[in-house]
mmCIF file with all atom_site columns, C-alpha atoms in Angstrom:
data_model
loop_
_atom_site.group_PDB
_atom_site.id
_atom_site.type_symbol
_atom_site.label_atom_id
_atom_site.label_alt_id
_atom_site.label_comp_id
_atom_site.label_asym_id
_atom_site.label_entity_id
_atom_site.label_seq_id
_atom_site.pdbx_PDB_ins_code
_atom_site.Cartn_x
_atom_site.Cartn_y
_atom_site.Cartn_z
_atom_site.occupancy
_atom_site.B_iso_or_equiv
_atom_site.pdbx_formal_charge
_atom_site.auth_seq_id
_atom_site.auth_comp_id
_atom_site.auth_asym_id
_atom_site.auth_atom_id
_atom_site.pdbx_PDB_model_num
ATOM 1   C CA . ASN A 1 1   ? 63.111  1.086   18.635  1.00 42.00 ? 1   ASN A CA 1
ATOM 2   C CA . GLY A 1 2   ? 61.727  3.595   20.759  1.00 46.00 ? 2   GLY A CA 1
ATOM 3   C CA . ASP A 1 3   ? 62.191  6.671   18.617  1.00 54.00 ? 3   ASP A CA 1
ATOM 4   C CA . THR A 1 4   ? 60.056  5.435   15.804  1.00 55.00 ? 4   THR A CA 1
ATOM 5   C CA . GLY A 1 5   ? 57.149  4.333   17.431  1.00 60.00 ? 5   GLY A CA 1
ATOM 6   C CA . GLU A 1 6   ? 57.381  0.338   15.980  1.00 69.00 ? 6   GLU A CA 1
ATOM 7   C CA . VAL A 1 7   ? 57.484  -2.798  18.302  1.00 64.00 ? 7   VAL A CA 1
ATOM 8   C CA . THR A 1 8   ? 59.533  -5.507  17.173  1.00 67.00 ? 8   THR A CA 1
ATOM 9   C CA . TYR A 1 9   ? 58.837  -9.001  18.666  1.00 66.00 ? 9   TYR A CA 1
ATOM 10  C CA . ALA A 1 10  ? 61.241  -11.975 18.928  1.00 68.00 ? 10  ALA A CA 1
ATOM 11  C CA . PHE A 1 11  ? 59.871  -15.223 18.960  1.00 66.00 ? 11  PHE A CA 1
ATOM 12  C CA . SER A 1 12  ? 62.121  -18.400 20.358  1.00 70.00 ? 12  SER A CA 1
ATOM 13  C CA . GLU A 1 13  ? 59.371  -21.026 19.336  1.00 75.00 ? 13  GLU A CA 1
ATOM 14  C CA . ALA A 1 14  ? 56.991  -21.564 16.739  1.00 73.00 ? 14  ALA A CA 1
ATOM 15  C CA . PHE A 1 15  ? 53.402  -20.995 16.989  1.00 68.00 ? 15  PHE A CA 1
ATOM 16  C CA . SER A 1 16  ? 50.166  -20.914 14.944  1.00 72.00 ? 16  SER A CA 1
ATOM 17  C CA . PHE A 1 17  ? 47.466  -18.953 14.602  1.00 68.00 ? 17  PHE A CA 1
ATOM 18  C CA . THR A 1 18  ? 43.826  -19.623 12.398  1.00 74.00 ? 18  THR A CA 1
ATOM 19  C CA . VAL A 1 19  ? 41.707  -16.965 11.155  1.00 67.00 ? 19  VAL A CA 1
ATOM 20  C CA . GLU A 1 20  ? 37.924  -17.934 11.229  1.00 69.00 ? 20  GLU A CA 1
ATOM 21  C CA . ALA A 1 21  ? 35.582  -16.559 8.242   1.00 68.00 ? 21  ALA A CA 1
ATOM 22  C CA . ALA A 1 22  ? 32.712  -14.746 9.644   1.00 65.00 ? 22  ALA A CA 1
ATOM 23  C CA . PRO A 1 23  ? 29.326  -16.472 10.142  1.00 70.00 ? 23  PRO A CA 1
ATOM 24  C CA . ALA A 1 24  ? 27.289  -16.367 7.338   1.00 75.00 ? 24  ALA A CA 1
ATOM 25  C CA . LEU A 1 25  ? 24.615  -13.769 7.119   1.00 71.00 ? 25  LEU A CA 1
ATOM 26  C CA . PRO A 1 26  ? 20.815  -15.243 8.595   1.00 78.00 ? 26  PRO A CA 1
ATOM 27  C CA . THR A 1 27  ? 18.519  -15.138 5.686   1.00 79.00 ? 27  THR A CA 1
ATOM 28  C CA . PRO A 1 28  ? 15.635  -12.084 6.268   1.00 80.00 ? 28  PRO A CA 1
ATOM 29  C CA . LYS A 1 29  ? 12.400  -13.142 7.216   1.00 83.00 ? 29  LYS A CA 1
ATOM 30  C CA . VAL A 1 30  ? 10.320  -10.984 4.980   1.00 84.00 ? 30  VAL A CA 1
ATOM 31  C CA . SER A 1 31  ? 6.492   -10.268 5.189   1.00 86.00 ? 31  SER A CA 1
ATOM 32  C CA . ILE A 1 32  ? 4.338   -7.431  3.379   1.00 87.00 ? 32  ILE A CA 1
ATOM 33  C CA . THR A 1 33  ? 1.697   -5.144  5.136   1.00 89.00 ? 33  THR A CA 1
ATOM 34  C CA . GLY A 1 34  ? -0.952  -3.479  3.615   1.00 90.00 ? 34  GLY A CA 1
ATOM 35  C CA . LYS A 1 35  ? -4.543  -3.203  2.159   1.00 90.00 ? 35  LYS A CA 1
ATOM 36  C CA . THR A 1 36  ? -5.223  -6.076  -0.274  1.00 92.00 ? 36  THR A CA 1
ATOM 37  C CA . THR A 1 37  ? -8.695  -4.594  -1.609  1.00 92.00 ? 37  THR A CA 1
ATOM 38  C CA . VAL A 1 38  ? -8.873  -0.983  -2.116  1.00 92.00 ? 38  VAL A CA 1
ATOM 39  C CA . GLU A 1 39  ? -11.111 1.243   -4.424  1.00 91.00 ? 39  GLU A CA 1
ATOM 40  C CA . GLN A 1 40  ? -10.316 2.725   -7.433  1.00 91.00 ? 40  GLN A CA 1
ATOM 41  C CA . GLY A 1 41  ? -8.130  6.079   -6.919  1.00 89.00 ? 41  GLY A CA 1
ATOM 42  C CA . GLU A 1 42  ? -7.798  5.027   -3.204  1.00 89.00 ? 42  GLU A CA 1
ATOM 43  C CA . ASN A 1 43  ? -4.408  5.581   -1.690  1.00 87.00 ? 43  ASN A CA 1
ATOM 44  C CA . ALA A 1 44  ? -2.901  1.963   -0.960  1.00 89.00 ? 44  ALA A CA 1
ATOM 45  C CA . VAL A 1 45  ? 0.539   1.342   0.253   1.00 93.00 ? 45  VAL A CA 1
ATOM 46  C CA . LEU A 1 46  ? 2.407   -1.682  0.838   1.00 94.00 ? 46  LEU A CA 1
ATOM 47  C CA . GLU A 1 47  ? 4.765   -2.171  3.355   1.00 93.00 ? 47  GLU A CA 1
ATOM 48  C CA . VAL A 1 48  ? 7.647   -4.686  3.960   1.00 91.00 ? 48  VAL A CA 1
ATOM 49  C CA . GLN A 1 49  ? 8.302   -5.904  7.499   1.00 90.00 ? 49  GLN A CA 1
ATOM 50  C CA . VAL A 1 50  ? 12.005  -7.451  7.558   1.00 88.00 ? 50  VAL A CA 1
ATOM 51  C CA . SER A 1 51  ? 14.620  -8.791  10.470  1.00 84.00 ? 51  SER A CA 1
ATOM 52  C CA . GLU A 1 52  ? 17.565  -10.290 11.008  1.00 80.00 ? 52  GLU A CA 1
ATOM 53  C CA . VAL A 1 53  ? 18.527  -7.846  8.146   1.00 82.00 ? 53  VAL A CA 1
ATOM 54  C CA . PHE A 1 54  ? 21.911  -6.068  8.028   1.00 84.00 ? 54  PHE A CA 1
ATOM 55  C CA . ASN A 1 55  ? 22.044  -3.132  5.297   1.00 89.00 ? 55  ASN A CA 1
ATOM 56  C CA . ALA A 1 56  ? 18.854  -3.781  3.540   1.00 90.00 ? 56  ALA A CA 1
ATOM 57  C CA . SER A 1 57  ? 18.212  -3.498  -0.463  1.00 93.00 ? 57  SER A CA 1
ATOM 58  C CA . TYR A 1 58  ? 14.923  -3.714  -1.758  1.00 95.00 ? 58  TYR A CA 1
ATOM 59  C CA . GLN A 1 59  ? 13.169  -4.729  -4.897  1.00 97.00 ? 59  GLN A CA 1
ATOM 60  C CA . TRP A 1 60  ? 9.387   -4.807  -5.518  1.00 96.00 ? 60  TRP A CA 1
ATOM 61  C CA . TYR A 1 61  ? 7.666   -6.962  -8.362  1.00 97.00 ? 61  TYR A CA 1
ATOM 62  C CA . GLU A 1 62  ? 4.492   -6.794  -9.863  1.00 96.00 ? 62  GLU A CA 1
ATOM 63  C CA . ASN A 1 63  ? 3.371   -10.069 -11.703 1.00 95.00 ? 63  ASN A CA 1
ATOM 64  C CA . SER A 1 64  ? 6.916   -11.447 -11.364 1.00 95.00 ? 64  SER A CA 1
ATOM 65  C CA . ALA A 1 65  ? 8.341   -8.129  -13.179 1.00 97.00 ? 65  ALA A CA 1
ATOM 66  C CA . PRO A 1 66  ? 10.752  -5.905  -11.495 1.00 97.00 ? 66  PRO A CA 1
ATOM 67  C CA . ILE A 1 67  ? 8.905   -2.364  -10.981 1.00 96.00 ? 67  ILE A CA 1
ATOM 68  C CA . GLY A 1 68  ? 11.536  0.340   -11.882 1.00 96.00 ? 68  GLY A CA 1
ATOM 69  C CA . GLY A 1 69  ? 12.637  2.417   -9.137  1.00 96.00 ? 69  GLY A CA 1
ATOM 70  C CA . ALA A 1 70  ? 10.074  0.483   -6.407  1.00 96.00 ? 70  ALA A CA 1
ATOM 71  C CA . THR A 1 71  ? 13.470  0.028   -3.792  1.00 96.00 ? 71  THR A CA 1
ATOM 72  C CA . GLY A 1 72  ? 11.973  1.155   -0.651  1.00 95.00 ? 72  GLY A CA 1
ATOM 73  C CA . SER A 1 73  ? 10.444  -0.697  2.066   1.00 94.00 ? 73  SER A CA 1
ATOM 74  C CA . GLN A 1 74  ? 6.978   0.458   1.166   1.00 94.00 ? 74  GLN A CA 1
ATOM 75  C CA . TYR A 1 75  ? 5.621   0.863   -2.279  1.00 95.00 ? 75  TYR A CA 1
ATOM 76  C CA . ARG A 1 76  ? 2.764   2.722   -3.454  1.00 94.00 ? 76  ARG A CA 1
ATOM 77  C CA . LEU A 1 77  ? 0.486   1.419   -5.663  1.00 90.00 ? 77  LEU A CA 1
ATOM 78  C CA . ASP A 1 78  ? -1.265  2.450   -8.815  1.00 85.00 ? 78  ASP A CA 1
ATOM 79  C CA . THR A 1 79  ? -5.118  2.418   -8.486  1.00 86.00 ? 79  THR A CA 1
ATOM 80  C CA . PHE A 1 80  ? -6.464  4.082   -11.590 1.00 86.00 ? 80  PHE A CA 1
ATOM 81  C CA . GLU A 1 81  ? -7.393  0.951   -13.500 1.00 90.00 ? 81  GLU A CA 1
ATOM 82  C CA . THR A 1 82  ? -9.354  -1.797  -11.380 1.00 92.00 ? 82  THR A CA 1
ATOM 83  C CA . GLY A 1 83  ? -7.942  -5.105  -11.638 1.00 94.00 ? 83  GLY A CA 1
ATOM 84  C CA . SER A 1 84  ? -5.788  -7.746  -9.653  1.00 94.00 ? 84  SER A CA 1
ATOM 85  C CA . GLN A 1 85  ? -1.833  -7.634  -9.274  1.00 94.00 ? 85  GLN A CA 1
ATOM 86  C CA . THR A 1 86  ? 0.335   -9.626  -7.103  1.00 95.00 ? 86  THR A CA 1
ATOM 87  C CA . TYR A 1 87  ? 3.315   -8.117  -5.141  1.00 95.00 ? 87  TYR A CA 1
ATOM 88  C CA . VAL A 1 88  ? 6.632   -9.571  -4.163  1.00 95.00 ? 88  VAL A CA 1
ATOM 89  C CA . CYS A 1 89  ? 9.241   -7.821  -2.144  1.00 94.00 ? 89  CYS A CA 1
ATOM 90  C CA . GLU A 1 90  ? 12.524  -8.929  -2.718  1.00 94.00 ? 90  GLU A CA 1
ATOM 91  C CA . VAL A 1 91  ? 15.108  -7.971  0.706   1.00 93.00 ? 91  VAL A CA 1
ATOM 92  C CA . THR A 1 92  ? 18.554  -8.709  0.462   1.00 92.00 ? 92  THR A CA 1
ATOM 93  C CA . SER A 1 93  ? 21.089  -8.277  3.232   1.00 90.00 ? 93  SER A CA 1
ATOM 94  C CA . SER A 1 94  ? 24.545  -7.649  3.522   1.00 90.00 ? 94  SER A CA 1
ATOM 95  C CA . ALA A 1 95  ? 27.838  -7.380  5.824   1.00 88.00 ? 95  ALA A CA 1
ATOM 96  C CA . ASN A 1 96  ? 31.234  -8.111  5.575   1.00 85.00 ? 96  ASN A CA 1
ATOM 97  C CA . GLY A 1 97  ? 31.492  -9.259  2.353   1.00 86.00 ? 97  GLY A CA 1
ATOM 98  C CA . GLN A 1 98  ? 28.130  -11.463 2.240   1.00 88.00 ? 98  GLN A CA 1
ATOM 99  C CA . THR A 1 99  ? 25.033  -11.273 1.065   1.00 89.00 ? 99  THR A CA 1
ATOM 100 C CA . ALA A 1 100 ? 21.115  -13.283 1.926   1.00 89.00 ? 100 ALA A CA 1
ATOM 101 C CA . THR A 1 101 ? 18.214  -12.975 -0.290  1.00 91.00 ? 101 THR A CA 1
ATOM 102 C CA . ALA A 1 102 ? 14.660  -13.872 0.483   1.00 90.00 ? 102 ALA A CA 1
ATOM 103 C CA . TYR A 1 103 ? 11.370  -13.118 -0.912  1.00 92.00 ? 103 TYR A CA 1
ATOM 104 C CA . SER A 1 104 ? 7.918   -12.225 0.644   1.00 92.00 ? 104 SER A CA 1
ATOM 105 C CA . GLU A 1 105 ? 4.833   -14.437 0.247   1.00 92.00 ? 105 GLU A CA 1
ATOM 106 C CA . PRO A 1 106 ? 2.654   -12.948 -3.270  1.00 93.00 ? 106 PRO A CA 1
ATOM 107 C CA . VAL A 1 107 ? 0.377   -10.811 -2.034  1.00 94.00 ? 107 VAL A CA 1
ATOM 108 C CA . THR A 1 108 ? -2.306  -10.072 -4.167  1.00 94.00 ? 108 THR A CA 1
ATOM 109 C CA . VAL A 1 109 ? -4.111  -6.733  -4.167  1.00 94.00 ? 109 VAL A CA 1
ATOM 110 C CA . THR A 1 110 ? -7.439  -6.007  -6.190  1.00 94.00 ? 110 THR A CA 1
ATOM 111 C CA . VAL A 1 111 ? -8.684  -2.305  -7.335  1.00 93.00 ? 111 VAL A CA 1
ATOM 112 C CA . GLU A 1 112 ? -12.386 -2.453  -7.414  1.00 92.00 ? 112 GLU A CA 1
ATOM 113 C CA . ALA A 1 113 ? -14.254 -0.096  -9.504  1.00 90.00 ? 113 ALA A CA 1
ATOM 114 C CA . LYS A 1 114 ? -16.141 3.049   -7.379  1.00 84.00 ? 114 LYS A CA 1
ATOM 115 C CA . PRO A 1 115 ? -19.844 2.873   -7.147  1.00 77.00 ? 115 PRO A CA 1
ATOM 116 C CA . THR A 1 116 ? -21.442 5.252   -9.396  1.00 72.00 ? 116 THR A CA 1
ATOM 117 C CA . LEU A 1 117 ? -24.254 7.135   -7.769  1.00 67.00 ? 117 LEU A CA 1
ATOM 118 C CA . PRO A 1 118 ? -27.246 7.473   -10.492 1.00 68.00 ? 118 PRO A CA 1
ATOM 119 C CA . THR A 1 119 ? -28.743 10.528  -11.848 1.00 71.00 ? 119 THR A CA 1
ATOM 120 C CA . PRO A 1 120 ? -31.855 11.873  -9.655  1.00 71.00 ? 120 PRO A CA 1
ATOM 121 C CA . THR A 1 121 ? -35.179 12.102  -11.266 1.00 74.00 ? 121 THR A CA 1
ATOM 122 C CA . VAL A 1 122 ? -36.993 15.536  -11.050 1.00 75.00 ? 122 VAL A CA 1
ATOM 123 C CA . THR A 1 123 ? -40.475 15.804  -12.517 1.00 75.00 ? 123 THR A CA 1
ATOM 124 C CA . VAL A 1 124 ? -42.247 18.998  -12.345 1.00 74.00 ? 124 VAL A CA 1
ATOM 125 C CA . SER A 1 125 ? -45.809 18.663  -12.925 1.00 74.00 ? 125 SER A CA 1
ATOM 126 C CA . GLY A 1 126 ? -47.961 22.111  -12.416 1.00 70.00 ? 126 GLY A CA 1
ATOM 127 C CA . ASN A 1 127 ? -47.175 23.529  -8.976  1.00 66.00 ? 127 ASN A CA 1
ATOM 128 C CA . THR A 1 128 ? -45.922 20.262  -7.620  1.00 69.00 ? 128 THR A CA 1
ATOM 129 C CA . MET A 1 129 ? -42.183 18.637  -8.158  1.00 67.00 ? 129 MET A CA 1
ATOM 130 C CA . THR A 1 130 ? -40.913 15.130  -7.413  1.00 71.00 ? 130 THR A CA 1
ATOM 131 C CA . LEU A 1 131 ? -37.476 13.746  -7.031  1.00 67.00 ? 131 LEU A CA 1
ATOM 132 C CA . SER A 1 132 ? -36.386 10.389  -7.024  1.00 69.00 ? 132 SER A CA 1
ATOM 133 C CA . SER A 1 133 ? -33.402 8.537   -6.231  1.00 64.00 ? 133 SER A CA 1
ATOM 134 C CA . SER A 1 134 ? -32.617 4.822   -6.509  1.00 64.00 ? 134 SER A CA 1
ATOM 135 C CA . PHE A 1 135 ? -29.710 4.700   -4.498  1.00 57.00 ? 135 PHE A CA 1
ATOM 136 C CA . ASP A 1 136 ? -28.416 4.536   -0.801  1.00 57.00 ? 136 ASP A CA 1
ATOM 137 C CA . ALA A 1 137 ? -24.719 6.290   -0.134  1.00 54.00 ? 137 ALA A CA 1
ATOM 138 C CA . SER A 1 138 ? -25.014 5.070   3.193   1.00 55.00 ? 138 SER A CA 1
ATOM 139 C CA . THR A 1 139 ? -24.851 1.800   2.887   1.00 57.00 ? 139 THR A CA 1
ATOM 140 C CA . GLY A 1 140 ? -24.228 1.616   -0.784  1.00 55.00 ? 140 GLY A CA 1
ATOM 141 C CA . THR A 1 141 ? -26.939 -0.619  -1.646  1.00 54.00 ? 141 THR A CA 1
ATOM 142 C CA . THR A 1 142 ? -29.954 -0.208  -4.384  1.00 53.00 ? 142 THR A CA 1
ATOM 143 C CA . ALA A 1 143 ? -33.008 1.431   -2.597  1.00 51.00 ? 143 ALA A CA 1
ATOM 144 C CA . SER A 1 144 ? -35.512 4.245   -4.030  1.00 53.00 ? 144 SER A CA 1
ATOM 145 C CA . GLY A 1 145 ? -37.226 6.658   -2.551  1.00 55.00 ? 145 GLY A CA 1
ATOM 146 C CA . THR A 1 146 ? -39.456 9.461   -4.428  1.00 53.00 ? 146 THR A CA 1
ATOM 147 C CA . ALA A 1 147 ? -40.811 12.799  -2.269  1.00 54.00 ? 147 ALA A CA 1
ATOM 148 C CA . ALA A 1 148 ? -42.998 15.034  -4.218  1.00 55.00 ? 148 ALA A CA 1
ATOM 149 C CA . GLY A 1 149 ? -43.921 18.443  -2.735  1.00 55.00 ? 149 GLY A CA 1
ATOM 150 C CA . VAL A 1 150 ? -45.428 21.962  -3.416  1.00 53.00 ? 150 VAL A CA 1
ATOM 151 C CA . ILE A 1 151 ? -43.285 24.487  -5.218  1.00 52.00 ? 151 ILE A CA 1
ATOM 152 C CA . SER A 1 152 ? -43.723 28.076  -3.558  1.00 53.00 ? 152 SER A CA 1
ATOM 153 C CA . GLY A 1 153 ? -42.156 30.914  -4.617  1.00 44.00 ? 153 GLY A CA 1
ATOM 154 C CA . GLY A 1 154 ? -40.012 29.616  -7.144  1.00 41.00 ? 154 GLY A CA 1
ATOM 155 C CA . LYS A 1 155 ? -38.112 27.838  -4.776  1.00 45.00 ? 155 LYS A CA 1
ATOM 156 C CA . ALA A 1 156 ? -38.430 23.715  -4.320  1.00 47.00 ? 156 ALA A CA 1
ATOM 157 C CA . ASN A 1 157 ? -39.076 23.164  -0.540  1.00 51.00 ? 157 ASN A CA 1
ATOM 158 C CA . LEU A 1 158 ? -35.969 21.807  0.936   1.00 53.00 ? 158 LEU A CA 1
ATOM 159 C CA . ASP A 1 159 ? -37.548 19.214  2.931   1.00 56.00 ? 159 ASP A CA 1
ATOM 160 C CA . ILE A 1 160 ? -38.205 17.296  -0.236  1.00 55.00 ? 160 ILE A CA 1
ATOM 161 C CA . VAL A 1 161 ? -34.425 17.156  -1.286  1.00 53.00 ? 161 VAL A CA 1
ATOM 162 C CA . LYS A 1 162 ? -33.449 16.254  2.387   1.00 55.00 ? 162 LYS A CA 1
ATOM 163 C CA . LYS A 1 163 ? -36.307 13.304  2.409   1.00 58.00 ? 163 LYS A CA 1
ATOM 164 C CA . VAL A 1 164 ? -34.982 12.072  -0.619  1.00 55.00 ? 164 VAL A CA 1
ATOM 165 C CA . PHE A 1 165 ? -31.561 12.472  -0.845  1.00 55.00 ? 165 PHE A CA 1
ATOM 166 C CA . GLY A 1 166 ? -30.357 13.071  3.083   1.00 56.00 ? 166 GLY A CA 1
ATOM 167 C CA . GLU A 1 167 ? -29.684 15.465  5.721   1.00 54.00 ? 167 GLU A CA 1
ATOM 168 C CA . GLY A 1 168 ? -26.125 17.737  4.656   1.00 49.00 ? 168 GLY A CA 1
ATOM 169 C CA . ASN A 1 169 ? -26.368 15.946  0.789   1.00 46.00 ? 169 ASN A CA 1
ATOM 170 C CA . ALA A 1 170 ? -24.831 19.106  -1.330  1.00 44.00 ? 170 ALA A CA 1
ATOM 171 C CA . LEU A 1 171 ? -28.439 19.354  -2.928  1.00 45.00 ? 171 LEU A CA 1
ATOM 172 C CA . ALA A 1 172 ? -29.982 20.283  -0.023  1.00 39.00 ? 172 ALA A CA 1
#
């Protein structure tokens, strides 16, 4: 009927056709990248790398428990407390009414305490001042050093401070 835009077919022989289901979704391949040892208070981010994924959704877990709101491809860790936590990311792929889910291998992240700097010792005897330190901030190792100098004009000799604490130190 040309006026309505409809098409009518007439078949003189029987025919059949087969509708096949969409192929199964491949299982996502999942891995996590990021630093596994961080210092207390340092920014730490884990990121999930995925392939063979369609319309991905994410859920992060800490020590087997789902982390509320952690549903993106990255997770920023709380590094205020020291210790080790294990993280896993679940990735779900969905297309054509099908879903496929995979989990990353567990990744353990250790938060270490920041090293504490010792308080320098200042000793004044007469017109001589002695500064002592027992920490080498450049290497993080314990070392000791002592310097002495003469106080003149009411101010300590800055060379003493530089010798003990290093050039550019806040005290120098």
